[in-house]
PDB file with one MODEL, atoms N, CA, C and O in Angstrom:
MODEL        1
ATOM      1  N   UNK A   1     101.625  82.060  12.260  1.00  0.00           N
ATOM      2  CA  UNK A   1     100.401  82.401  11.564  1.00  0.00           C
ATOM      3  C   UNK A   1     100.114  83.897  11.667  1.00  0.00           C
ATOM      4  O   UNK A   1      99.412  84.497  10.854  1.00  0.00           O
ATOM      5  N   UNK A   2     100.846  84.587  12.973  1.00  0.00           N
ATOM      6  CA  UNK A   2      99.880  85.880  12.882  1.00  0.00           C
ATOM      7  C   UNK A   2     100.968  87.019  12.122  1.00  0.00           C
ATOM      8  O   UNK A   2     100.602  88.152  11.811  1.00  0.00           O
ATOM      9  N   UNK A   3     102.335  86.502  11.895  1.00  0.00           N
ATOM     10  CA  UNK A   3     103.241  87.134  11.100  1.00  0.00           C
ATOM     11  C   UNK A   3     102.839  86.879   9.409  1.00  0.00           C
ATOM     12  O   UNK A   3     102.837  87.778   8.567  1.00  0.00           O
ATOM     13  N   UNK A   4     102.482  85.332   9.131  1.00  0.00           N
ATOM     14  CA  UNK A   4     101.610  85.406   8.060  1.00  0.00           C
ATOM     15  C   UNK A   4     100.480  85.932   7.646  1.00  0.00           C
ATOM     16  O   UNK A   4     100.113  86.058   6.478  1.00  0.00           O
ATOM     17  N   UNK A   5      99.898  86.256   8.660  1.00  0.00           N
ATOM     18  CA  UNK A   5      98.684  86.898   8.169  1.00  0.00           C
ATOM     19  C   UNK A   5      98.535  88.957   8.521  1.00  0.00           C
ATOM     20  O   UNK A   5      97.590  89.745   8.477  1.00  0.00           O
ATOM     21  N   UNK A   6      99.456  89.042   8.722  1.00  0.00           N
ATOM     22  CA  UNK A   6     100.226  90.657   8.626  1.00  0.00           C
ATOM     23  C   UNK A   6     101.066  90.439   7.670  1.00  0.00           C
ATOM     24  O   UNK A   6     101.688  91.488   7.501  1.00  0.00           O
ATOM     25  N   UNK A   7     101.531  89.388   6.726  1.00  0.00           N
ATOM     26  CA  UNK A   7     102.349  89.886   5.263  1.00  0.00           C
ATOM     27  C   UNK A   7     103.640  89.785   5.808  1.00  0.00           C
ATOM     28  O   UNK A   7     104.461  89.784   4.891  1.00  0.00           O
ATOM     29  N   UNK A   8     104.389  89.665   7.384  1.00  0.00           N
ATOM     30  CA  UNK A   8     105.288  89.989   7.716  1.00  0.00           C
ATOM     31  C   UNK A   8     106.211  88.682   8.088  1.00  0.00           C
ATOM     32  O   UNK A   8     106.775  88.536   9.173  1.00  0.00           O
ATOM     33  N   UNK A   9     106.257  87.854   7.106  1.00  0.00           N
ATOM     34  CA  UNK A   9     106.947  86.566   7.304  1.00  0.00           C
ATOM     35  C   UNK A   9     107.865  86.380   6.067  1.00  0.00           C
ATOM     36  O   UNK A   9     107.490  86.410   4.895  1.00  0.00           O
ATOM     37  N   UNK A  10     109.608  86.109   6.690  1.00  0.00           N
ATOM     38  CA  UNK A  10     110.331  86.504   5.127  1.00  0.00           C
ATOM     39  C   UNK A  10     110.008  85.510   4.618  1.00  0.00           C
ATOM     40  O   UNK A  10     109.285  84.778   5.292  1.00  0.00           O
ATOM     41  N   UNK A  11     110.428  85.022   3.118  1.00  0.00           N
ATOM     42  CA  UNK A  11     110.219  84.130   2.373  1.00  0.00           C
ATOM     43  C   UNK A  11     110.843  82.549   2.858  1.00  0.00           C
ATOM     44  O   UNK A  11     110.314  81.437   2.880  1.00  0.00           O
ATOM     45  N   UNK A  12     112.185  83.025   3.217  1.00  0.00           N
ATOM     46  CA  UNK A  12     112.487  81.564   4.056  1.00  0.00           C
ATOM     47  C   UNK A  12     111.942  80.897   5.007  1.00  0.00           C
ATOM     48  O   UNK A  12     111.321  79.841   4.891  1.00  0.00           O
ATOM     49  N   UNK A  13     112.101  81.336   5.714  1.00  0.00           N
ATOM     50  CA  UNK A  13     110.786  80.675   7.112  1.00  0.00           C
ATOM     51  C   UNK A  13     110.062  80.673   6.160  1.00  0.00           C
ATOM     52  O   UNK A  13     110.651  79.832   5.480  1.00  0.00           O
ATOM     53  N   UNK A  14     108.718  81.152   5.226  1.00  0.00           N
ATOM     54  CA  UNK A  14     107.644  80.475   5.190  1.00  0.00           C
ATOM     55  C   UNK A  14     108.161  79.098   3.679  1.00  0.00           C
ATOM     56  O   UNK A  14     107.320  78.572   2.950  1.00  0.00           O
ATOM     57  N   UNK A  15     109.222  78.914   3.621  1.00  0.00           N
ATOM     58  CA  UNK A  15     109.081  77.703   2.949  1.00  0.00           C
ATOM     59  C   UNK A  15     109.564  76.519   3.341  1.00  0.00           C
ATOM     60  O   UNK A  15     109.623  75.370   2.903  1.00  0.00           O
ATOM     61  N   UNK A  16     109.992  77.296   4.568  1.00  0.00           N
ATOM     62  CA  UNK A  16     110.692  76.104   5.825  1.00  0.00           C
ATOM     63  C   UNK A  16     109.284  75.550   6.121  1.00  0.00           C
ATOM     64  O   UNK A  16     109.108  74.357   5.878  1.00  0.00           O
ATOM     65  N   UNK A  17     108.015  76.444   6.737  1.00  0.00           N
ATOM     66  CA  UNK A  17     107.237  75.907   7.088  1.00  0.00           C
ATOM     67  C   UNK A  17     106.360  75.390   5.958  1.00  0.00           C
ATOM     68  O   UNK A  17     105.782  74.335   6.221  1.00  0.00           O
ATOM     69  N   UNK A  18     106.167  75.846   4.909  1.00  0.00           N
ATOM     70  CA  UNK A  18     105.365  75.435   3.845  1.00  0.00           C
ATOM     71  C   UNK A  18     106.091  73.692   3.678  1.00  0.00           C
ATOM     72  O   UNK A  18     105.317  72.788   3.362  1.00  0.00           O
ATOM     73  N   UNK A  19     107.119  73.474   3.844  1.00  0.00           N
ATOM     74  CA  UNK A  19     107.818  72.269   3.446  1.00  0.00           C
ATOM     75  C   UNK A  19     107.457  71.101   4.894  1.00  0.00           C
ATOM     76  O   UNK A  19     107.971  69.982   4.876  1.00  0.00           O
ATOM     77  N   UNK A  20     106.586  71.510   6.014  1.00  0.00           N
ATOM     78  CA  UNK A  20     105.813  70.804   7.097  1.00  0.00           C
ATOM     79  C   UNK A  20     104.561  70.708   6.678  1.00  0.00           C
ATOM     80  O   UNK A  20     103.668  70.000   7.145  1.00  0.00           O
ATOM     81  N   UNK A  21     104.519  71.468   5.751  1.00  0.00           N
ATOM     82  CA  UNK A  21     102.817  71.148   5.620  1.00  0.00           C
ATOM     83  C   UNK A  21     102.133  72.086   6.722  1.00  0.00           C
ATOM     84  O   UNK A  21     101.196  71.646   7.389  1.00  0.00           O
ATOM     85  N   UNK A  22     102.501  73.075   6.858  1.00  0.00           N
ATOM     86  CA  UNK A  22     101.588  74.036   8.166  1.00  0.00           C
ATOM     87  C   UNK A  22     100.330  74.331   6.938  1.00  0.00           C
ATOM     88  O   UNK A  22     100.404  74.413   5.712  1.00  0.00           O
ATOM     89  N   UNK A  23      99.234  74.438   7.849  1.00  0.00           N
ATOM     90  CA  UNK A  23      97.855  74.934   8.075  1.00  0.00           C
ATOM     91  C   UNK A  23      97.684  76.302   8.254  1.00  0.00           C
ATOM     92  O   UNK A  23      97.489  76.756   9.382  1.00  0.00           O
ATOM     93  N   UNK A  24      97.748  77.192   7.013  1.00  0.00           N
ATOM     94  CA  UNK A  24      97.937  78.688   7.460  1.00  0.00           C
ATOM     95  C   UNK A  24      96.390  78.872   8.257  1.00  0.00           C
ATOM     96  O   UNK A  24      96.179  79.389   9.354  1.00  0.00           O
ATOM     97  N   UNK A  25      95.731  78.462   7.612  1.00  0.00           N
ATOM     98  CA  UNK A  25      94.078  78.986   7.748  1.00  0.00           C
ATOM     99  C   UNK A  25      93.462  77.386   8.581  1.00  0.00           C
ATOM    100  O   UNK A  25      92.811  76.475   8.070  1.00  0.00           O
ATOM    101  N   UNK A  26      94.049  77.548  10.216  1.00  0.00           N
ATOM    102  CA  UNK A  26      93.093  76.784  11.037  1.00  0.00           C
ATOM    103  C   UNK A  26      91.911  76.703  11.184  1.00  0.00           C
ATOM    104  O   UNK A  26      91.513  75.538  11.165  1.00  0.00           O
ATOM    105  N   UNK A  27      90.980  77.624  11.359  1.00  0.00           N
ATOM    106  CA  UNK A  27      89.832  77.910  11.297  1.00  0.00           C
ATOM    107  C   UNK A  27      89.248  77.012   9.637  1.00  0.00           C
ATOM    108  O   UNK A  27      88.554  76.012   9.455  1.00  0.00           O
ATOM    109  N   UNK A  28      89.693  77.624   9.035  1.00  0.00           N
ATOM    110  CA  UNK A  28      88.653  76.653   8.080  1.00  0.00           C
ATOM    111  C   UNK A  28      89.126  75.401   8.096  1.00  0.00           C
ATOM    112  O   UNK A  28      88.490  74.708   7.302  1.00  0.00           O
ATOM    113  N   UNK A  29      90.002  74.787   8.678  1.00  0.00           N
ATOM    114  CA  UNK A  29      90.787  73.449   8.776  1.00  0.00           C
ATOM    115  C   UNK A  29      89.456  72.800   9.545  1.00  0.00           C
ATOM    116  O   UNK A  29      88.675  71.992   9.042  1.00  0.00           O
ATOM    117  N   UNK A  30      89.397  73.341  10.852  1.00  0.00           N
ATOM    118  CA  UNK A  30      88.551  73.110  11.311  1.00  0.00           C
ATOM    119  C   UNK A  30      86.835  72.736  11.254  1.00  0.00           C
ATOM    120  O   UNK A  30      86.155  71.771  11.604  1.00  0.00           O
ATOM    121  N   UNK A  31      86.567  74.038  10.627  1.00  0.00           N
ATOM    122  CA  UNK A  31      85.311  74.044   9.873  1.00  0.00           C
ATOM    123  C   UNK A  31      85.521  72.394   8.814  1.00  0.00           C
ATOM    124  O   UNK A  31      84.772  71.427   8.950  1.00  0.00           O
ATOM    125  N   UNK A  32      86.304  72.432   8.156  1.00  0.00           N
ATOM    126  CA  UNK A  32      85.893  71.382   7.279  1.00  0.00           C
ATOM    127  C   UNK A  32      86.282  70.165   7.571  1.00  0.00           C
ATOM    128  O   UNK A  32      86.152  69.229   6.781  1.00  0.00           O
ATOM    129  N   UNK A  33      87.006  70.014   9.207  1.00  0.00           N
ATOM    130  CA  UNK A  33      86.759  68.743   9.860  1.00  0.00           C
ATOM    131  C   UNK A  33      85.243  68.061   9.896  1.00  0.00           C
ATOM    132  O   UNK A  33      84.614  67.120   9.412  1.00  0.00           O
ATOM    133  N   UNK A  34      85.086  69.232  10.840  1.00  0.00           N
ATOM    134  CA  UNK A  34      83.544  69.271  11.601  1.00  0.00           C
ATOM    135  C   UNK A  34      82.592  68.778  10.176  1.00  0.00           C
ATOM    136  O   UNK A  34      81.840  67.805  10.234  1.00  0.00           O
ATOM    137  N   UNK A  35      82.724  69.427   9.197  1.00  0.00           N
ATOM    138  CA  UNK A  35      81.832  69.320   8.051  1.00  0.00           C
ATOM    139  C   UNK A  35      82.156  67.683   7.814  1.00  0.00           C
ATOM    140  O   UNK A  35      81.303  66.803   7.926  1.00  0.00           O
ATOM    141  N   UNK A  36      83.104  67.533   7.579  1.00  0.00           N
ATOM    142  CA  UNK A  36      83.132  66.020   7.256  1.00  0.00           C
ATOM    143  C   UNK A  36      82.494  64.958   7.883  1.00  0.00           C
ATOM    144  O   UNK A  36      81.871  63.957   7.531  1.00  0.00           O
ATOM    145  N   UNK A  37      82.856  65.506   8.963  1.00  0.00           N
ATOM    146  CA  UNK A  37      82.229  64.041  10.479  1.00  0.00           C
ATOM    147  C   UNK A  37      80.593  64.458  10.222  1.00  0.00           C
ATOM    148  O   UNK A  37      79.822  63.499  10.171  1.00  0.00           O
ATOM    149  N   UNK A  38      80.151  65.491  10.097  1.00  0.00           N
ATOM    150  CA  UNK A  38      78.712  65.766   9.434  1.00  0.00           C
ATOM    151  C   UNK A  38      78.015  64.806   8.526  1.00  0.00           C
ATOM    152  O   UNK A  38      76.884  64.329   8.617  1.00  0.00           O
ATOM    153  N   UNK A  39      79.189  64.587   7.396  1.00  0.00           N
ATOM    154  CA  UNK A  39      79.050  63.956   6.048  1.00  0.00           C
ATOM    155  C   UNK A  39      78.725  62.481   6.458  1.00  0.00           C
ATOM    156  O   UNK A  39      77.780  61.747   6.164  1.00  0.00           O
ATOM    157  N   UNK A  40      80.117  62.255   7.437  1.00  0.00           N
ATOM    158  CA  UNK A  40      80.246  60.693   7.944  1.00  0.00           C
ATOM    159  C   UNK A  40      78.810  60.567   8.777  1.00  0.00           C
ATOM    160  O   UNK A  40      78.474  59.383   8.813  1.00  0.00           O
ATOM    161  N   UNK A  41      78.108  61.215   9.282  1.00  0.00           N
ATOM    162  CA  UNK A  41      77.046  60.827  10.480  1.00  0.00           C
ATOM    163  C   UNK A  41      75.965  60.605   9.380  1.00  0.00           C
ATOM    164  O   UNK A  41      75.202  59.640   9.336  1.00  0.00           O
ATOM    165  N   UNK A  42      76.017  61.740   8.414  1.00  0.00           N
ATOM    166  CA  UNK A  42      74.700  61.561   7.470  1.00  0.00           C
ATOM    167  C   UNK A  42      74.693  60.176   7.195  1.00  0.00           C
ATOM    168  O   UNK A  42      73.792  59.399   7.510  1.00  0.00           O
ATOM    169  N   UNK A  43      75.688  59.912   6.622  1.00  0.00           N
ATOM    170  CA  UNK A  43      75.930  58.585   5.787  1.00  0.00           C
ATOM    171  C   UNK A  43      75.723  57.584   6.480  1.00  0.00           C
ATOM    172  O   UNK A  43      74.956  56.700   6.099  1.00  0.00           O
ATOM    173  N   UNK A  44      76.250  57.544   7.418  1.00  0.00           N
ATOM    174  CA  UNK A  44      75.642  56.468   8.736  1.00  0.00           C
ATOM    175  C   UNK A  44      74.520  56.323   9.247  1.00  0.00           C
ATOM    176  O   UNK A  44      74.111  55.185   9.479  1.00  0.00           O
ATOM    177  N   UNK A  45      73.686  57.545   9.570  1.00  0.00           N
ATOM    178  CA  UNK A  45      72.451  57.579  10.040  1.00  0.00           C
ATOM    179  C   UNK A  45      71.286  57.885   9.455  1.00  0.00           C
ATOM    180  O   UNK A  45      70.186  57.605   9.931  1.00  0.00           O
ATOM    181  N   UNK A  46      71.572  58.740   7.915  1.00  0.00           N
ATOM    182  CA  UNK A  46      70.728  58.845   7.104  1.00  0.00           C
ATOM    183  C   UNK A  46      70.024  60.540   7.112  1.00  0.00           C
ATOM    184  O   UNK A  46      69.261  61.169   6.380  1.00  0.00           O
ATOM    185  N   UNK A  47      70.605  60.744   8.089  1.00  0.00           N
ATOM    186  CA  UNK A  47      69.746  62.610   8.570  1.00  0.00           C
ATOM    187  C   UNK A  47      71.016  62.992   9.129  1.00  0.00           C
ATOM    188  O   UNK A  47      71.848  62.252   9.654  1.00  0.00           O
ATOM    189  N   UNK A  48      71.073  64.432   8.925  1.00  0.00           N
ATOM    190  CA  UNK A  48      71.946  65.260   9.635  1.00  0.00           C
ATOM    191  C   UNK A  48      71.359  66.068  11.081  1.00  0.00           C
ATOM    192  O   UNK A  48      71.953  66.975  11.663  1.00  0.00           O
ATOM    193  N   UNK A  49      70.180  65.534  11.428  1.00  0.00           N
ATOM    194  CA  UNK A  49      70.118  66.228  12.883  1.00  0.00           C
ATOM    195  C   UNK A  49      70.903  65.343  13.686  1.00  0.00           C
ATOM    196  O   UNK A  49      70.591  64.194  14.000  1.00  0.00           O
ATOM    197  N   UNK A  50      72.148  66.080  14.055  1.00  0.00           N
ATOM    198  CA  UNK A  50      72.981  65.821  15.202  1.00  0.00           C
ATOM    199  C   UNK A  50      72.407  66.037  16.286  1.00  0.00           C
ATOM    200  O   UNK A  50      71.584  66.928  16.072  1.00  0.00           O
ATOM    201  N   UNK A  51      72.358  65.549  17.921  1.00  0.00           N
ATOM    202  CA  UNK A  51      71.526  65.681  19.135  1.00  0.00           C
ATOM    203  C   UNK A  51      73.018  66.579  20.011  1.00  0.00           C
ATOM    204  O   UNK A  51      74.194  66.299  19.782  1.00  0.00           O
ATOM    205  N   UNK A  52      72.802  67.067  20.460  1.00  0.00           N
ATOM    206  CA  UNK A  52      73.804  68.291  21.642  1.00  0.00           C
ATOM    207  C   UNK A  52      73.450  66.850  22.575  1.00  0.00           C
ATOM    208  O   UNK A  52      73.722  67.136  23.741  1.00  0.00           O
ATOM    209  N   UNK A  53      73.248  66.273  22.542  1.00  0.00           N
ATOM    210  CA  UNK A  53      72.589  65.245  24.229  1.00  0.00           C
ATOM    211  C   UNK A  53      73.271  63.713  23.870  1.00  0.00           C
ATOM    212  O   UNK A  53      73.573  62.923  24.763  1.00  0.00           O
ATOM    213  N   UNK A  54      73.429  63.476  22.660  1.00  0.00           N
ATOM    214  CA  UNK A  54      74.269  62.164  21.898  1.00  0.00           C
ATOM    215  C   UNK A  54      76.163  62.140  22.733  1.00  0.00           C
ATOM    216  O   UNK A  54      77.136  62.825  22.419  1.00  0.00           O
ATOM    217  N   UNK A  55      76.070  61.387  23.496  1.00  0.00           N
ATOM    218  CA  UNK A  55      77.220  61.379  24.103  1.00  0.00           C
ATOM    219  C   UNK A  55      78.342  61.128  23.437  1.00  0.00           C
ATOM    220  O   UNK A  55      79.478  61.489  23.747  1.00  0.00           O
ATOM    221  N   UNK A  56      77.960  60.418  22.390  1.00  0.00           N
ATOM    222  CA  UNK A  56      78.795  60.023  21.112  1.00  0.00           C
ATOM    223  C   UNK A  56      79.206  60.760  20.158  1.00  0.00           C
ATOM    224  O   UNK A  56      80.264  60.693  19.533  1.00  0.00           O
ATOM    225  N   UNK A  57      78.001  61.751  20.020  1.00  0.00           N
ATOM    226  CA  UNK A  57      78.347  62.763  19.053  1.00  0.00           C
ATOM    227  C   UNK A  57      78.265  64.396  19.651  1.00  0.00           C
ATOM    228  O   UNK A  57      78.006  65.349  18.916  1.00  0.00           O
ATOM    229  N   UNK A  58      78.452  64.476  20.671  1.00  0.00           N
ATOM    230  CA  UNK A  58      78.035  65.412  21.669  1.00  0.00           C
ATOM    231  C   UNK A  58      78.559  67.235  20.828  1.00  0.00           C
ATOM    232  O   UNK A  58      77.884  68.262  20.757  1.00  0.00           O
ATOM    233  N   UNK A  59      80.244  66.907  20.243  1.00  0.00           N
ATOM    234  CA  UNK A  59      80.740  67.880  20.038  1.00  0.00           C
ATOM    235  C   UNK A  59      80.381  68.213  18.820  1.00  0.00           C
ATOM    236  O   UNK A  59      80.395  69.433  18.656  1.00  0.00           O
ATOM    237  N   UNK A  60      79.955  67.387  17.580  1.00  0.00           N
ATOM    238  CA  UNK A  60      79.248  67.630  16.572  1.00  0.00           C
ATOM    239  C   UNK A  60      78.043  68.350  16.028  1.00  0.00           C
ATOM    240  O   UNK A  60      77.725  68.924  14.986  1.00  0.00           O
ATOM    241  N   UNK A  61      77.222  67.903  17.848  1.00  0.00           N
ATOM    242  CA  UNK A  61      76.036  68.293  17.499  1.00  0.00           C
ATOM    243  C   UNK A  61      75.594  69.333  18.036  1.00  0.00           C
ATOM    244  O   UNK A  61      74.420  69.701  17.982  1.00  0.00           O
ATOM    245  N   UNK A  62      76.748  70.051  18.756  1.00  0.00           N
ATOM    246  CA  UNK A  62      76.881  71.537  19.278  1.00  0.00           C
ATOM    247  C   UNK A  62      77.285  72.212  18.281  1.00  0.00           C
ATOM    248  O   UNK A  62      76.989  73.407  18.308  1.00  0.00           O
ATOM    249  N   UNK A  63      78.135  71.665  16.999  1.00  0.00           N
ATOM    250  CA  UNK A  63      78.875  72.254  16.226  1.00  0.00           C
ATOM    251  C   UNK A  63      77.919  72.962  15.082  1.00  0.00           C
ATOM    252  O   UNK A  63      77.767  74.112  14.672  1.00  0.00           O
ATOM    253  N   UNK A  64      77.478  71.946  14.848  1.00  0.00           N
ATOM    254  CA  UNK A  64      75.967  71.846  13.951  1.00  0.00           C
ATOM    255  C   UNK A  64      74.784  72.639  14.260  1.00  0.00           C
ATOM    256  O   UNK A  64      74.100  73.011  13.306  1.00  0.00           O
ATOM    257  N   UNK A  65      74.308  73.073  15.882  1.00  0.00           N
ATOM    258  CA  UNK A  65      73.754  73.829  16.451  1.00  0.00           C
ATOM    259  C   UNK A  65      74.144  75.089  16.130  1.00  0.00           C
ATOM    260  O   UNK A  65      73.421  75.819  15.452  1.00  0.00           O
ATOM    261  N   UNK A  66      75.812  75.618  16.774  1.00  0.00           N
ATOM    262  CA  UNK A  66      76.147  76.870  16.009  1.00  0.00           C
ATOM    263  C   UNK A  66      76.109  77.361  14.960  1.00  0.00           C
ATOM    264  O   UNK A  66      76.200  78.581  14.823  1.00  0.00           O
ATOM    265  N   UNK A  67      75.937  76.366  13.763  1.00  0.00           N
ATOM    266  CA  UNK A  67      75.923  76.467  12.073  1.00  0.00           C
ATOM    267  C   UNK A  67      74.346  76.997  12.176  1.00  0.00           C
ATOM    268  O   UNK A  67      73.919  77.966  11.547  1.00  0.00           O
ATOM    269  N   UNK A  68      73.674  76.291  12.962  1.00  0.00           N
ATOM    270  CA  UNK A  68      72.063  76.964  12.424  1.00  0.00           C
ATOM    271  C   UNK A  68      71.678  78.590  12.937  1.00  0.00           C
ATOM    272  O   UNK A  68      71.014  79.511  12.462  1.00  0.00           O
ATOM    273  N   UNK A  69      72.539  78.363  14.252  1.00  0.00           N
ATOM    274  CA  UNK A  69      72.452  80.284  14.776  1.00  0.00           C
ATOM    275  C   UNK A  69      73.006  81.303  13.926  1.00  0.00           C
ATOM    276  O   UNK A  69      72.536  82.437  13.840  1.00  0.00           O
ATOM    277  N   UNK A  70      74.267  80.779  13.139  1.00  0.00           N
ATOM    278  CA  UNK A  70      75.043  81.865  12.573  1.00  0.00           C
ATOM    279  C   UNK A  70      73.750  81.789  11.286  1.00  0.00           C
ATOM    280  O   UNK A  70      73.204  82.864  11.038  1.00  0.00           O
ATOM    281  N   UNK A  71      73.313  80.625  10.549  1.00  0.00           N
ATOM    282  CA  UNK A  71      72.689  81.073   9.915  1.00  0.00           C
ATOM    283  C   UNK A  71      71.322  81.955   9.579  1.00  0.00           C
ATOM    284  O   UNK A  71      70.859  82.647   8.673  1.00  0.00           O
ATOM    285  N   UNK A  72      70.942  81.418  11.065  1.00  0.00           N
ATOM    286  CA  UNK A  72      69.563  82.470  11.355  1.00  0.00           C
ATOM    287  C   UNK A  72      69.922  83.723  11.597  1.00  0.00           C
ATOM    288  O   UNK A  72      69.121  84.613  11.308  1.00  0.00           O
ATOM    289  N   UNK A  73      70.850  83.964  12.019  1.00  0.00           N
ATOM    290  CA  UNK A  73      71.568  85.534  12.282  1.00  0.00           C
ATOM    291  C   UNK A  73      72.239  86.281  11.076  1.00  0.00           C
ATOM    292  O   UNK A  73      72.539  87.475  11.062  1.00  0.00           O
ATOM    293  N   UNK A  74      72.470  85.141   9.811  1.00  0.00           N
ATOM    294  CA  UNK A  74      72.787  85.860   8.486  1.00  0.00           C
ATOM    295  C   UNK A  74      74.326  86.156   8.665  1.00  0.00           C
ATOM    296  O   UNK A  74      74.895  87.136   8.184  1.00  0.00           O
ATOM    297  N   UNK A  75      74.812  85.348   9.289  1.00  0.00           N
ATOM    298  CA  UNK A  75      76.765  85.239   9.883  1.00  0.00           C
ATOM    299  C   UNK A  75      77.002  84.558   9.061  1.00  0.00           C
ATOM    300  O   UNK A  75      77.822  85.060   8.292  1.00  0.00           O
ATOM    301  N   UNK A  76      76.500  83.008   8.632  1.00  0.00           N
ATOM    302  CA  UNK A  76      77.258  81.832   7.722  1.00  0.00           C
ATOM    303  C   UNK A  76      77.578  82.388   6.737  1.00  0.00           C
ATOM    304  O   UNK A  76      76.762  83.259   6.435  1.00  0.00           O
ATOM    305  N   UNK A  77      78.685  82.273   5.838  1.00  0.00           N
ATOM    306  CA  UNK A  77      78.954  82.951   4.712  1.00  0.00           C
ATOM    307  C   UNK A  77      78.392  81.980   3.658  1.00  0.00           C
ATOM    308  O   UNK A  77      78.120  80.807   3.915  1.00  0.00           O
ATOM    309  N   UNK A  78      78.234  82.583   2.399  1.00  0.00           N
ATOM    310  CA  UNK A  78      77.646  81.673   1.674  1.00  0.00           C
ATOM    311  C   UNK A  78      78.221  80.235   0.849  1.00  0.00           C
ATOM    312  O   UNK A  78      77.538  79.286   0.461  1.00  0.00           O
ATOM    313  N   UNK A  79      79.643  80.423   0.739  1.00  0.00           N
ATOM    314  CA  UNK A  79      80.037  78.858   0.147  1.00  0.00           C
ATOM    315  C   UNK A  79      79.618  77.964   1.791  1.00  0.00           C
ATOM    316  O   UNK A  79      78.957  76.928   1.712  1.00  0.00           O
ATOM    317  N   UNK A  80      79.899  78.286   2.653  1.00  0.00           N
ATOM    318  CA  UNK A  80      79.304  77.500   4.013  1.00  0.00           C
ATOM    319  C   UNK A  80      78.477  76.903   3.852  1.00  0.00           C
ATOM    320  O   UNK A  80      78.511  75.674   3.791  1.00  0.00           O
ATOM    321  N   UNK A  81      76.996  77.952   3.679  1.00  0.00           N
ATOM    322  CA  UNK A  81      75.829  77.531   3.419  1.00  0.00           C
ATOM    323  C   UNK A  81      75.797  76.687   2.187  1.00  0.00           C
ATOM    324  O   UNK A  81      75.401  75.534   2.355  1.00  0.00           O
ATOM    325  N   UNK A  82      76.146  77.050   0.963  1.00  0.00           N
ATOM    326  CA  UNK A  82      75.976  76.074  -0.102  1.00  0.00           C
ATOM    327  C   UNK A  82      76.623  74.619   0.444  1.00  0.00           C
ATOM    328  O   UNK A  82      76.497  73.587  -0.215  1.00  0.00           O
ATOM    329  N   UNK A  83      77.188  74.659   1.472  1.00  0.00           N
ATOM    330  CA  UNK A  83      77.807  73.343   1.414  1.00  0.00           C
ATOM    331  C   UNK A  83      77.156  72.467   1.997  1.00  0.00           C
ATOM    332  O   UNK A  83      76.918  71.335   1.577  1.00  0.00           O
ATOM    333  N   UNK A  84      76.667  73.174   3.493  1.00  0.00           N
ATOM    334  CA  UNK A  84      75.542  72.957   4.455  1.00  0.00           C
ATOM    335  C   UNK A  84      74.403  72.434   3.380  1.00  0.00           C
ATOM    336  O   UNK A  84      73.811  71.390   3.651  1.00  0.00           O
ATOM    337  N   UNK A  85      74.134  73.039   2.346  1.00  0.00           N
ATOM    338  CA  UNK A  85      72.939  72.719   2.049  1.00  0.00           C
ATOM    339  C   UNK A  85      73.130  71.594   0.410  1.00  0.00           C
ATOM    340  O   UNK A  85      72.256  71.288  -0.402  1.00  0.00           O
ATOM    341  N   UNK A  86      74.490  71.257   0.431  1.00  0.00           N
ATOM    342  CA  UNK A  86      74.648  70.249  -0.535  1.00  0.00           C
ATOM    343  C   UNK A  86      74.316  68.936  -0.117  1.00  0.00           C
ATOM    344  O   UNK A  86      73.780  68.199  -0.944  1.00  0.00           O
ATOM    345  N   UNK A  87      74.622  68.375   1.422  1.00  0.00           N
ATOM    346  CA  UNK A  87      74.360  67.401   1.943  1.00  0.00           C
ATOM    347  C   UNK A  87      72.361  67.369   2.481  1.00  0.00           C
ATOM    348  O   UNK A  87      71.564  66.465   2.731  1.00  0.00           O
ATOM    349  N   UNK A  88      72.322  68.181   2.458  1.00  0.00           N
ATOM    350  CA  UNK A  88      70.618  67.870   2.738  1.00  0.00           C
ATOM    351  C   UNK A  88      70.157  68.060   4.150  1.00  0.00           C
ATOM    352  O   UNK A  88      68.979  67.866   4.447  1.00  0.00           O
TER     353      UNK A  88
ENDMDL
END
């Protein structure tokens, strides 16, 4: 990834790896895990306040916590936020 993301990866290797299915961009892999299990809790519970204290949902609702700091701090970028704010 960090030879891909310096431009410095020859074409073979990256179609060796393109042909695994690699994840150039983890981070948003991630992000749009987290977003999903969001989606799944709404849908289940009807509200998206996740609890940091829900033993069940413990890592979600830390995740969800950080989404509201970056946004009060003006960090979330905006397709984020539009997305954040498609689910309600």
């Amino acid at each position: 990834r960090v030879l891909y993301k310096k431009n410095a990866l020859d074409s073979d290797r990256m179609q060796q790896l393109n042909s695994i299915d690699i994840n150039w961009h983890l981070c948003y892999h991630s992000w749009n895990e987290k977003f999903n299990q969001l989606c799944a809790f709404k849908t289940q519970n009807g509200h998206s306040n996740v609890s940091q204290h829900d033993a069940q949902n413990k890592s979600l609702g830390i995740w969800v916590s950080n989404q509201r700091v970056l946004y009060k701090k003006n960090t979330l970028n905006s397709d984020r936020i539009q997305r954040m704010n498609s689910i309600g």
